[in-house]
Each structure stands twice: as structure tokens, then as C-alpha cells.
Amino acid sequence: MPVIQDADNATSYVNLELFQPPTEHAALFSAALSNVVSKVDTLIPQFGLRNPRISIPGTRQYHFCIPDEWVASFWPGQLWLAHSVTGAEHFKNSARMRRPYFNTVLQHPEWHDHDLGFLFSLSCVADYKLTGDQTARSMALRAADFLAARWRQPLPFVMCWNPMRRDDTDFALRKTSTLNIDSMQAMALLLWAAQETGQASFSDIANLHLESCAKYLVRDDYSSYHCYEFDPRSGDPVVGYTHQGYSDESCWSRGQSWAIHGFAQSYLSTGNTSYRDTAAGMADYIADKLLDDGVCPWDYQLPDDQPVYRDTSAAAVTAAGLYALAQGFGPGEQSIKYTALADRMLFGLVTHHDITADNDAQGLLKEGAAFVGLGRADNMLPYGDYYYLEALMRAVGHTEFFW
Ligand code: GLY
């Protein structure tokens, strides 16, 4: 396999020979992909320049983002994917019309946190990868600079969160020295920047962060903590805890999904097999914990007396990550095993939770759980929609994405 070496002779990027085992449901998933792309098309005039945030409770209509929202790129990401599937210019134009907003994000450093990864991978990196646009490249590299600058010694990771006015004092203090699992997806922006510039500092910081995620957030049984707190003076680990899961020692399913997808994708970018094997262990952990329809419960370790809300967004992220993982293993049993698990989950989403046929629905999937502790279950979620489209594309053989 060809390996690109960075200036310090450390591996920063590899081109692996990928293998895509055939999906069991090719016709069903192709038809679902076509329905989803048509649905995205019909939503363009409804959304205008707005980006969906979360469904209005009890409806299939979206609330839209105000400035400084972590979810602002998931609709542009769907538009870029639709452009990549169809080649149609209007998807590209509609996505690019959002560029001024992402410029505004760059001009507001006080808005910046690990979500720079989601925001810029699915807007500017997407634009650059699909069109070669140099302004998009510069904007994405600027975002990567801001993200890399959030690494502060002695903490072995990029600072994920900022304290906010609405946080209670304890949580505000804890947040600045907390590693969270959601940040797994942000490392793709740094790995892309390393590849693009040849600057090893981007991949060094990404690898430091990824290795800390594996060491502290992933437990011995391959379940995960949502968060891990560190001592800000010594950089020593203190304790794992949850923010959005059921309890500190439970396993929040969307957190697990961010890690499965993030480690699988990081393997595809770096060739580091420990990332692939961590993703595989985390996938094995969930395989016997899915609900009858193949979808994730919102937490994998709920006590019997708790209501079992589904999280279709976790299922969509996981399925997309499992296809990437299967690709990374190359031909053989592992690849077949993870494709079969991804197929099971995606089949459940397509046959039970896809709402594209509902003309009144502004989203693609029902029953996402945004934040159960705050009463936000049974939502349409733009990230569920984005990863559903990504998973369908991966299932039918697409391999080029924006991570
Ligand atoms: N904040 C990321 C998530 O809710 O998954």
C-alpha cells in the first residue's frame, strides 16, 4: 500500500486498498437512496437558507438553527452527498449558498469547540473535495488551525467544550478539562489538514487525541464513557462520567456510535490498525444489544424499569461506521461480519423508521433521541438524516466522503 510520509517521517496518511463486500439488500438500499435524494431535493425550497436543528415536538416539522449551533452542517452535508450521487448542480449551489454562515463561524472564535470538525468537514472540506474550490480549502484549513490550537498541555487531547453561562459551576469547571466521545468525529478535519498541507502537527494532535479516546473513554469490555475528566494542572485522568447517557457507568449509544465511526474512519485515513481494532471491539459490544428492529436503544445499559426510547441517529451513525470498518478489513470473515451487522441496522432503519414517503415530513428518520435526560426523545435529527444518507451510499458501494 502506498504510504505518504510527512516531514518527520511519521505516517500521516495512507491509501489503503479497500474492499466492499456486497450488501444483502442491494435493491432495497438503492431504492431507499433514491427516495432520500428525491426527498432532499423537495426540501431545498422549504428550507431556503435555513439549516434544520431538531423536530418541533409531536410534529415532523423542523426547528431551524440560530447562529452558533453544532448541527448547522448536517443539512449542507446532505446537499453535498446528493450532489456527489447525482452530479446535479442545484444541490451544490444550495450547499454553497451557506458559505457566508461558515465564514461567520470562523470570525467568532468564542463559538469554537470540537464541533468545528462536524461544521467544516461537511461544508468546506466537502466543497473542496467535490469541486476543488480553493476558498473552501482555505476556510477548512483555517478551521483546522483553530481546532488544533485547542490542544493545551498538559491535557492529552484537544479541548472539547467551553464553559457556558447556562452550566452550573461544577459542570462549567469540569468541562474545560473533559474529553468527550463526540469529539471523535472532529479528528477527521485534522487528519485531512495533515494530508492537505503535509504538516505533521495536525496529525500528531489528532493521534494524541484519538489515543486518549481509546485509552480513557473505551472500557475494557469495549463499552464507552461519554466523558472523561482530567486534572487540568497535572493532566492526570480523574474519572469517567456521562452527560447524555443514562448513568456514569452506562453506555450512551450515540457516544458509542461516534467512536465506532470515528475509529473506523481514522483507520481508513491513517492505516493505524489499533483504531480499526478498537472500532471492531466496540461494534462487537453492541451486536447483541440492538432492539428487534436492529436499531439502538438510546443507552445500551438501561435498567429494566426505564423506558426504552430508540435512537435512530445512533443507528445511522453506527451503520455508516460499520460499512467503513468492513471496508478497512479487506476481503475475509471480518469484513463479511461487519457488513452483515451494518445491513441489519440499515434494514431496520429503511423498513421501520424511514419517513421519506410522508409528504409532510421535513426529515428522513423518526425516533431519534437527542437528549433523553432533557426530555428530548422521538425526534427527527439532522445528524440522523445525514448519516442515514451516508450509510445508504456506503451500502451500495460509494467510498468517497468528507471525513
Ligand atoms: N453533542 C453531540 C450529540 O448529541 O451526539
Coordinates of C-alpha atoms and ligand atoms in Angstrom, one line a residue:
M1 CA 0.0 0.0 0.0
P2 CA 1.4 3.4 -0.9
V3 CA 2.2 5.5 2.2
I4 CA 2.7 9.2 2.2
Q5 CA 5.3 10.2 4.8
D6 CA 5.2 13.6 6.5
A7 CA 8.2 15.8 7.1
D8 CA 9.2 13.9 10.3
N9 CA 8.9 10.6 8.5
A10 CA 5.8 9.7 10.6
T11 CA 2.8 8.2 8.7
S12 CA 0.2 10.8 8.3
Y13 CA -2.0 9.4 5.5
V14 CA -2.3 6.1 3.7
N15 CA -4.2 4.9 0.6
L16 CA -5.5 1.5 1.7
E17 CA -6.8 -1.0 -0.8
L18 CA -10.4 -1.0 0.2
F19 CA -12.8 -4.0 -0.2
Q20 CA -16.6 -3.5 -0.2
P21 CA -18.4 -6.8 0.4
P22 CA -21.8 -6.9 -1.3
T23 CA -24.8 -5.8 0.8
E24 CA -27.5 -8.4 1.3
H25 CA -30.2 -5.8 0.4
A26 CA -28.8 -4.0 -2.6
A27 CA -32.1 -3.4 -4.4
L28 CA -33.9 -2.2 -1.2
F29 CA -31.0 0.2 -0.3
S30 CA -30.6 1.5 -3.8
A31 CA -34.3 2.3 -3.8
A32 CA -34.1 3.9 -0.4
L33 CA -31.1 6.0 -1.5
S34 CA -33.0 7.2 -4.5
N35 CA -36.0 8.2 -2.3
V36 CA -33.8 10.0 0.1
V37 CA -32.1 12.0 -2.6
S38 CA -35.5 12.9 -4.0
K39 CA -36.7 14.0 -0.5
V40 CA -33.6 16.2 -0.1
D41 CA -34.5 17.8 -3.4
T42 CA -38.0 18.6 -2.3
L43 CA -36.8 20.1 0.9
I44 CA -34.5 22.6 -0.7
P45 CA -37.2 25.3 -1.4
Q46 CA -38.8 24.6 2.0
F47 CA -35.6 25.2 3.9
G48 CA -34.2 28.1 1.9
L49 CA -31.1 29.3 3.7
R50 CA -32.1 27.7 7.0
N51 CA -30.5 24.6 8.4
P52 CA -32.6 22.1 10.4
R53 CA -31.9 21.7 14.1
I54 CA -34.4 19.3 15.8
S55 CA -38.1 18.5 15.2
I56 CA -40.8 20.5 16.8
P57 CA -42.2 18.1 19.5
G58 CA -45.0 15.9 18.2
T59 CA -44.5 17.0 14.6
R60 CA -42.5 16.1 11.6
Q61 CA -41.5 19.7 11.0
Y62 CA -38.1 21.1 11.9
H63 CA -37.0 23.9 14.2
F64 CA -34.1 25.7 12.4
C65 CA -30.7 26.7 13.7
I66 CA -29.9 30.1 15.1
P67 CA -26.2 31.2 14.9
D68 CA -23.7 29.0 16.8
E69 CA -25.3 25.6 16.6
W70 CA -23.3 22.4 16.4
V71 CA -25.7 20.9 13.9
A72 CA -25.6 23.6 11.2
S73 CA -23.6 21.4 8.8
F74 CA -25.7 18.3 8.6
W75 CA -28.1 19.7 6.0
P76 CA -25.3 21.1 3.9
G77 CA -23.6 17.7 4.2
Q78 CA -26.7 16.0 2.8
L79 CA -26.8 18.5 -0.1
W80 CA -23.1 17.7 -0.9
L81 CA -23.8 14.0 -0.7
A82 CA -26.8 14.4 -3.0
H83 CA -24.5 16.4 -5.4
S84 CA -22.0 13.6 -5.3
V85 CA -24.6 10.9 -6.1
T86 CA -26.4 12.8 -8.9
G87 CA -23.9 15.4 -10.2
A88 CA -26.8 17.9 -10.2
E89 CA -25.7 21.5 -9.8
H90 CA -28.6 22.7 -7.7
F91 CA -27.5 20.6 -4.8
K92 CA -24.1 22.1 -5.0
N93 CA -25.4 25.6 -5.3
S94 CA -27.8 25.2 -2.4
A95 CA -24.9 23.9 -0.2
R96 CA -22.5 26.6 -1.3
M97 CA -25.1 29.4 -0.6
R98 CA -24.4 28.6 3.1
R99 CA -20.7 29.6 2.8
P100 CA -21.3 33.1 4.4
Y101 CA -22.6 31.4 7.5
F102 CA -19.4 29.3 7.8
N103 CA -17.3 32.4 7.3
T104 CA -19.2 33.9 10.2
V105 CA -18.3 30.9 12.3
L106 CA -14.6 31.5 11.5
Q107 CA -14.9 35.1 12.6
H108 CA -16.4 34.1 16.0
P109 CA -13.7 32.2 17.9
E110 CA -15.9 32.3 21.0
W111 CA -18.2 29.9 19.2
H112 CA -15.4 27.4 18.6
D113 CA -15.3 24.0 20.2
H114 CA -14.7 20.4 18.9
D115 CA -17.8 20.8 16.7
L116 CA -15.6 22.7 14.2
G117 CA -15.0 19.2 12.9
F118 CA -18.6 18.5 12.0
L119 CA -19.1 22.1 10.8
F120 CA -16.2 22.3 8.4
S121 CA -15.8 18.6 7.2
L122 CA -19.4 18.6 6.0
S123 CA -19.3 22.1 4.4
C124 CA -15.9 23.4 3.2
V125 CA -14.0 20.0 3.1
A126 CA -17.0 18.6 1.2
D127 CA -17.0 21.5 -1.3
Y128 CA -13.2 21.3 -1.8
K129 CA -13.2 17.5 -2.2
L130 CA -16.0 17.6 -4.8
T131 CA -15.2 20.8 -6.7
G132 CA -11.6 21.7 -5.9
D133 CA -12.7 25.2 -4.8
Q134 CA -9.7 26.9 -3.2
T135 CA -11.7 29.3 -1.0
A136 CA -13.4 26.3 0.6
R137 CA -10.0 24.7 1.1
S138 CA -8.6 27.8 2.8
M139 CA -11.7 28.0 5.1
A140 CA -11.4 24.4 6.1
L141 CA -7.7 24.8 6.9
R142 CA -8.4 27.9 9.0
A143 CA -11.0 25.8 10.9
A144 CA -8.4 23.1 11.4
D145 CA -5.9 25.7 12.7
F146 CA -8.5 26.8 15.3
L147 CA -9.2 23.2 16.3
A148 CA -5.5 22.2 16.6
A149 CA -5.0 25.3 18.8
R150 CA -7.4 23.9 21.3
W151 CA -4.7 21.4 22.4
R152 CA -3.2 22.7 25.6
Q153 CA -0.5 21.0 27.6
P154 CA -0.7 19.0 29.9
L155 CA -4.0 17.6 28.7
P156 CA -3.6 14.8 26.2
F157 CA -6.4 16.0 23.9
V158 CA -8.0 18.9 22.1
M159 CA -10.2 20.9 24.4
C160 CA -13.7 19.7 23.6
W161 CA -16.1 22.0 25.3
N162 CA -16.3 25.6 26.6
P163 CA -18.0 26.5 29.9
M164 CA -21.3 28.3 29.2
R165 CA -23.4 30.7 31.2
R166 CA -26.2 28.1 31.5
D167 CA -23.9 25.4 33.0
D168 CA -23.8 25.0 36.8
T169 CA -20.5 26.0 38.3
D170 CA -19.3 22.4 38.9
F171 CA -20.0 21.4 35.3
A172 CA -18.5 24.6 33.9
L173 CA -15.3 23.9 35.7
R174 CA -15.3 20.2 34.7
K175 CA -16.0 20.9 31.1
T176 CA -12.7 22.6 30.2
S177 CA -10.7 19.5 31.2
T178 CA -13.1 16.9 29.9
L179 CA -12.5 14.7 26.9
N180 CA -15.8 13.8 25.3
I181 CA -16.6 11.0 22.8
D182 CA -18.5 13.2 20.4
S183 CA -15.1 14.8 19.5
M184 CA -14.1 11.5 17.8
Q185 CA -15.6 12.9 14.5
A186 CA -13.6 16.1 14.7
M187 CA -10.3 14.4 14.2
A188 CA -11.1 13.8 10.5
L189 CA -10.6 17.6 9.9
L190 CA -7.1 17.5 11.4
L191 CA -6.2 14.3 9.5
W192 CA -7.4 15.9 6.3
A193 CA -5.4 19.1 7.1
A194 CA -2.3 17.0 7.7
Q195 CA -2.8 15.2 4.3
E196 CA -3.5 18.5 2.5
T197 CA -0.6 20.5 3.9
G198 CA 2.0 17.9 4.8
Q199 CA 2.1 19.5 8.3
A200 CA 2.7 16.7 10.8
S201 CA 1.4 18.9 13.8
F202 CA -2.2 18.3 12.6
S203 CA -1.9 14.5 12.6
D204 CA 0.2 14.5 15.8
I205 CA -2.5 16.3 17.6
A206 CA -5.2 14.1 16.1
N207 CA -3.4 10.9 17.0
L208 CA -2.8 12.2 20.6
H209 CA -6.5 12.8 20.9
L210 CA -7.6 9.5 19.3
E211 CA -5.2 7.6 21.5
S212 CA -6.6 9.3 24.6
C213 CA -10.2 8.5 23.5
A214 CA -9.2 4.8 23.1
K215 CA -7.3 4.7 26.4
Y216 CA -9.8 6.6 28.7
L217 CA -13.2 6.6 27.0
V218 CA -13.3 2.9 25.9
R219 CA -13.7 0.5 28.8
D220 CA -12.1 -3.0 28.9
D221 CA -15.4 -4.6 27.6
Y222 CA -15.4 -2.0 24.7
S223 CA -18.4 -0.1 26.1
S224 CA -17.7 3.6 26.5
Y225 CA -17.9 6.6 28.8
H226 CA -19.4 9.7 27.3
C227 CA -16.9 11.9 29.1
Y228 CA -13.6 11.6 31.0
E229 CA -12.5 14.3 33.4
F230 CA -8.7 15.2 33.8
D231 CA -6.8 17.2 36.3
P232 CA -6.1 20.5 34.4
R233 CA -2.7 21.0 36.3
S234 CA -1.2 17.6 36.0
G235 CA -3.1 16.3 33.0
D236 CA -3.8 13.1 35.0
P237 CA -7.1 11.2 34.4
V238 CA -9.7 11.6 37.2
V239 CA -12.9 9.9 36.4
G240 CA -15.3 8.9 33.6
Y241 CA -18.8 10.3 33.7
T242 CA -21.9 10.8 31.5
H243 CA -23.6 13.9 30.2
Q244 CA -26.2 12.5 27.8
G245 CA -26.3 8.8 28.8
Y246 CA -28.4 7.1 31.5
S247 CA -25.6 7.0 34.1
D248 CA -21.9 7.4 34.6
E249 CA -21.2 3.7 34.1
S250 CA -23.8 3.0 31.4
C251 CA -23.1 3.2 27.7
W252 CA -24.8 6.0 25.7
S253 CA -25.5 4.6 22.3
R254 CA -24.8 7.7 20.2
G255 CA -21.5 8.1 22.0
Q256 CA -20.6 4.5 21.1
S257 CA -21.6 5.3 17.5
W258 CA -19.4 8.4 17.3
A259 CA -16.5 6.2 18.4
I260 CA -17.2 3.3 16.0
H261 CA -17.5 5.6 13.1
G262 CA -14.6 7.8 14.2
F263 CA -12.1 4.9 14.8
A264 CA -13.1 3.2 11.6
Q265 CA -12.7 6.4 9.6
S266 CA -9.4 7.2 11.4
Y267 CA -8.1 3.8 10.4
L268 CA -9.0 4.5 6.8
S269 CA -7.1 7.8 7.0
T270 CA -4.0 6.7 8.9
G271 CA -3.7 2.9 8.4
N272 CA -3.2 2.6 12.2
T273 CA -4.7 -0.9 12.9
S274 CA -5.3 -0.1 16.6
Y275 CA -8.0 2.3 15.5
R276 CA -9.6 -0.4 13.4
D277 CA -9.4 -3.0 16.1
T278 CA -10.9 -0.6 18.7
A279 CA -13.8 0.1 16.3
A280 CA -14.3 -3.6 15.9
G281 CA -14.3 -4.3 19.6
M282 CA -16.9 -1.5 20.1
A283 CA -19.0 -3.0 17.2
D284 CA -18.9 -6.5 18.8
Y285 CA -20.1 -5.0 22.1
I286 CA -23.3 -3.7 20.6
A287 CA -24.1 -6.6 18.3
D288 CA -26.3 -8.4 20.9
K289 CA -27.8 -5.2 22.4
L290 CA -29.8 -4.0 19.5
L291 CA -33.6 -3.9 19.6
D292 CA -35.7 -6.3 17.5
D293 CA -35.8 -3.9 14.5
G294 CA -31.9 -3.7 14.5
V295 CA -32.0 -0.1 15.9
C296 CA -30.1 1.1 19.0
P297 CA -31.8 1.7 22.3
W298 CA -30.7 5.2 23.5
D299 CA -28.4 3.6 26.1
Y300 CA -27.1 0.1 26.0
Q301 CA -27.2 -0.4 29.8
L302 CA -30.7 0.7 30.8
P303 CA -32.1 -0.8 33.9
D304 CA -35.3 -2.8 33.3
D305 CA -37.6 -0.1 34.8
Q306 CA -36.5 2.5 32.3
P307 CA -38.5 3.3 29.1
V308 CA -36.5 2.1 26.0
Y309 CA -36.5 5.0 23.6
R310 CA -34.9 4.3 20.3
D311 CA -32.1 6.4 18.9
T312 CA -32.2 6.1 15.1
S313 CA -29.5 8.7 14.8
A314 CA -27.1 6.3 16.7
A315 CA -28.2 3.5 14.4
A316 CA -27.5 5.6 11.3
V317 CA -24.0 6.7 12.6
T318 CA -23.2 3.1 13.6
A319 CA -24.3 1.6 10.3
A320 CA -22.2 4.1 8.3
G321 CA -19.2 3.4 10.6
L322 CA -19.7 -0.4 10.2
Y323 CA -19.6 -0.2 6.4
A324 CA -16.4 1.9 6.7
L325 CA -15.0 -0.7 9.2
A326 CA -15.9 -3.6 6.8
Q327 CA -14.1 -1.8 4.0
G328 CA -11.0 -1.4 6.2
F329 CA -10.7 -5.1 6.9
G330 CA -10.3 -6.1 3.3
P331 CA -11.7 -9.4 1.9
G332 CA -12.5 -12.0 4.6
E333 CA -14.6 -13.0 7.5
Q334 CA -14.3 -9.8 9.4
S335 CA -15.5 -7.7 6.5
I336 CA -18.5 -10.0 5.9
K337 CA -19.3 -9.9 9.6
Y338 CA -19.4 -6.1 9.9
T339 CA -21.2 -5.7 6.6
A340 CA -23.9 -8.1 7.9
L341 CA -24.3 -6.1 11.1
A342 CA -24.5 -2.8 9.2
D343 CA -27.0 -4.4 6.9
R344 CA -29.2 -5.5 9.8
M345 CA -29.2 -2.0 11.3
L346 CA -29.8 -0.2 8.0
F347 CA -32.5 -2.7 7.0
G348 CA -34.3 -1.7 10.3
L349 CA -34.0 2.0 9.5
V350 CA -35.3 1.6 6.0
T351 CA -38.2 -0.7 6.8
H352 CA -39.3 0.8 10.2
H353 CA -38.1 4.4 10.5
D354 CA -37.7 5.9 7.1
I355 CA -40.4 8.7 6.7
T356 CA -39.4 10.0 3.3
A357 CA -42.8 8.9 1.9
D358 CA -44.6 11.3 4.3
N359 CA -45.0 14.5 2.2
D360 CA -45.4 16.5 5.4
A361 CA -42.1 15.2 7.0
Q362 CA -39.1 17.5 6.7
G363 CA -36.7 14.8 7.9
L364 CA -35.7 11.3 6.8
L365 CA -35.9 9.3 10.0
K366 CA -38.2 9.3 13.0
E367 CA -37.3 8.2 16.6
G368 CA -34.0 9.9 17.2
A369 CA -33.2 10.6 20.8
A370 CA -31.4 14.0 21.1
F371 CA -31.0 14.1 24.9
V372 CA -33.3 11.9 26.9
G373 CA -32.3 13.5 30.2
L374 CA -33.8 16.7 29.0
G375 CA -36.9 15.1 27.6
R376 CA -35.8 15.1 24.0
A377 CA -36.7 11.6 22.6
D378 CA -38.6 10.7 19.5
N379 CA -37.1 13.4 17.4
M380 CA -36.2 13.9 13.8
L381 CA -32.5 14.9 13.9
P382 CA -30.4 16.4 11.1
Y383 CA -27.4 14.3 12.1
G384 CA -29.6 11.1 11.9
D385 CA -30.7 12.2 8.4
Y386 CA -27.1 13.0 7.3
Y387 CA -25.6 9.6 8.5
Y388 CA -28.6 7.7 7.1
L389 CA -27.8 9.1 3.7
E390 CA -24.1 8.3 4.2
A391 CA -24.9 4.8 5.3
L392 CA -27.1 4.1 2.3
M393 CA -24.4 5.4 0.0
R394 CA -21.7 3.2 1.7
A395 CA -24.1 0.2 1.5
V396 CA -24.3 0.4 -2.3
G397 CA -20.6 1.0 -2.9
H398 CA -19.8 4.7 -2.6
T399 CA -16.4 5.2 -0.9
E400 CA -15.7 9.0 -1.1
F401 CA -16.9 11.0 1.8
F402 CA -15.8 14.2 3.6
W403 CA -14.0 12.7 6.6
Ligands
GLY1 N1 -23.5 16.7 21.0 C1 -23.4 15.5 20.2 C2 -24.5 14.6 20.4 O1 -25.5 14.9 21.0 O2 -24.4 13.5 19.9

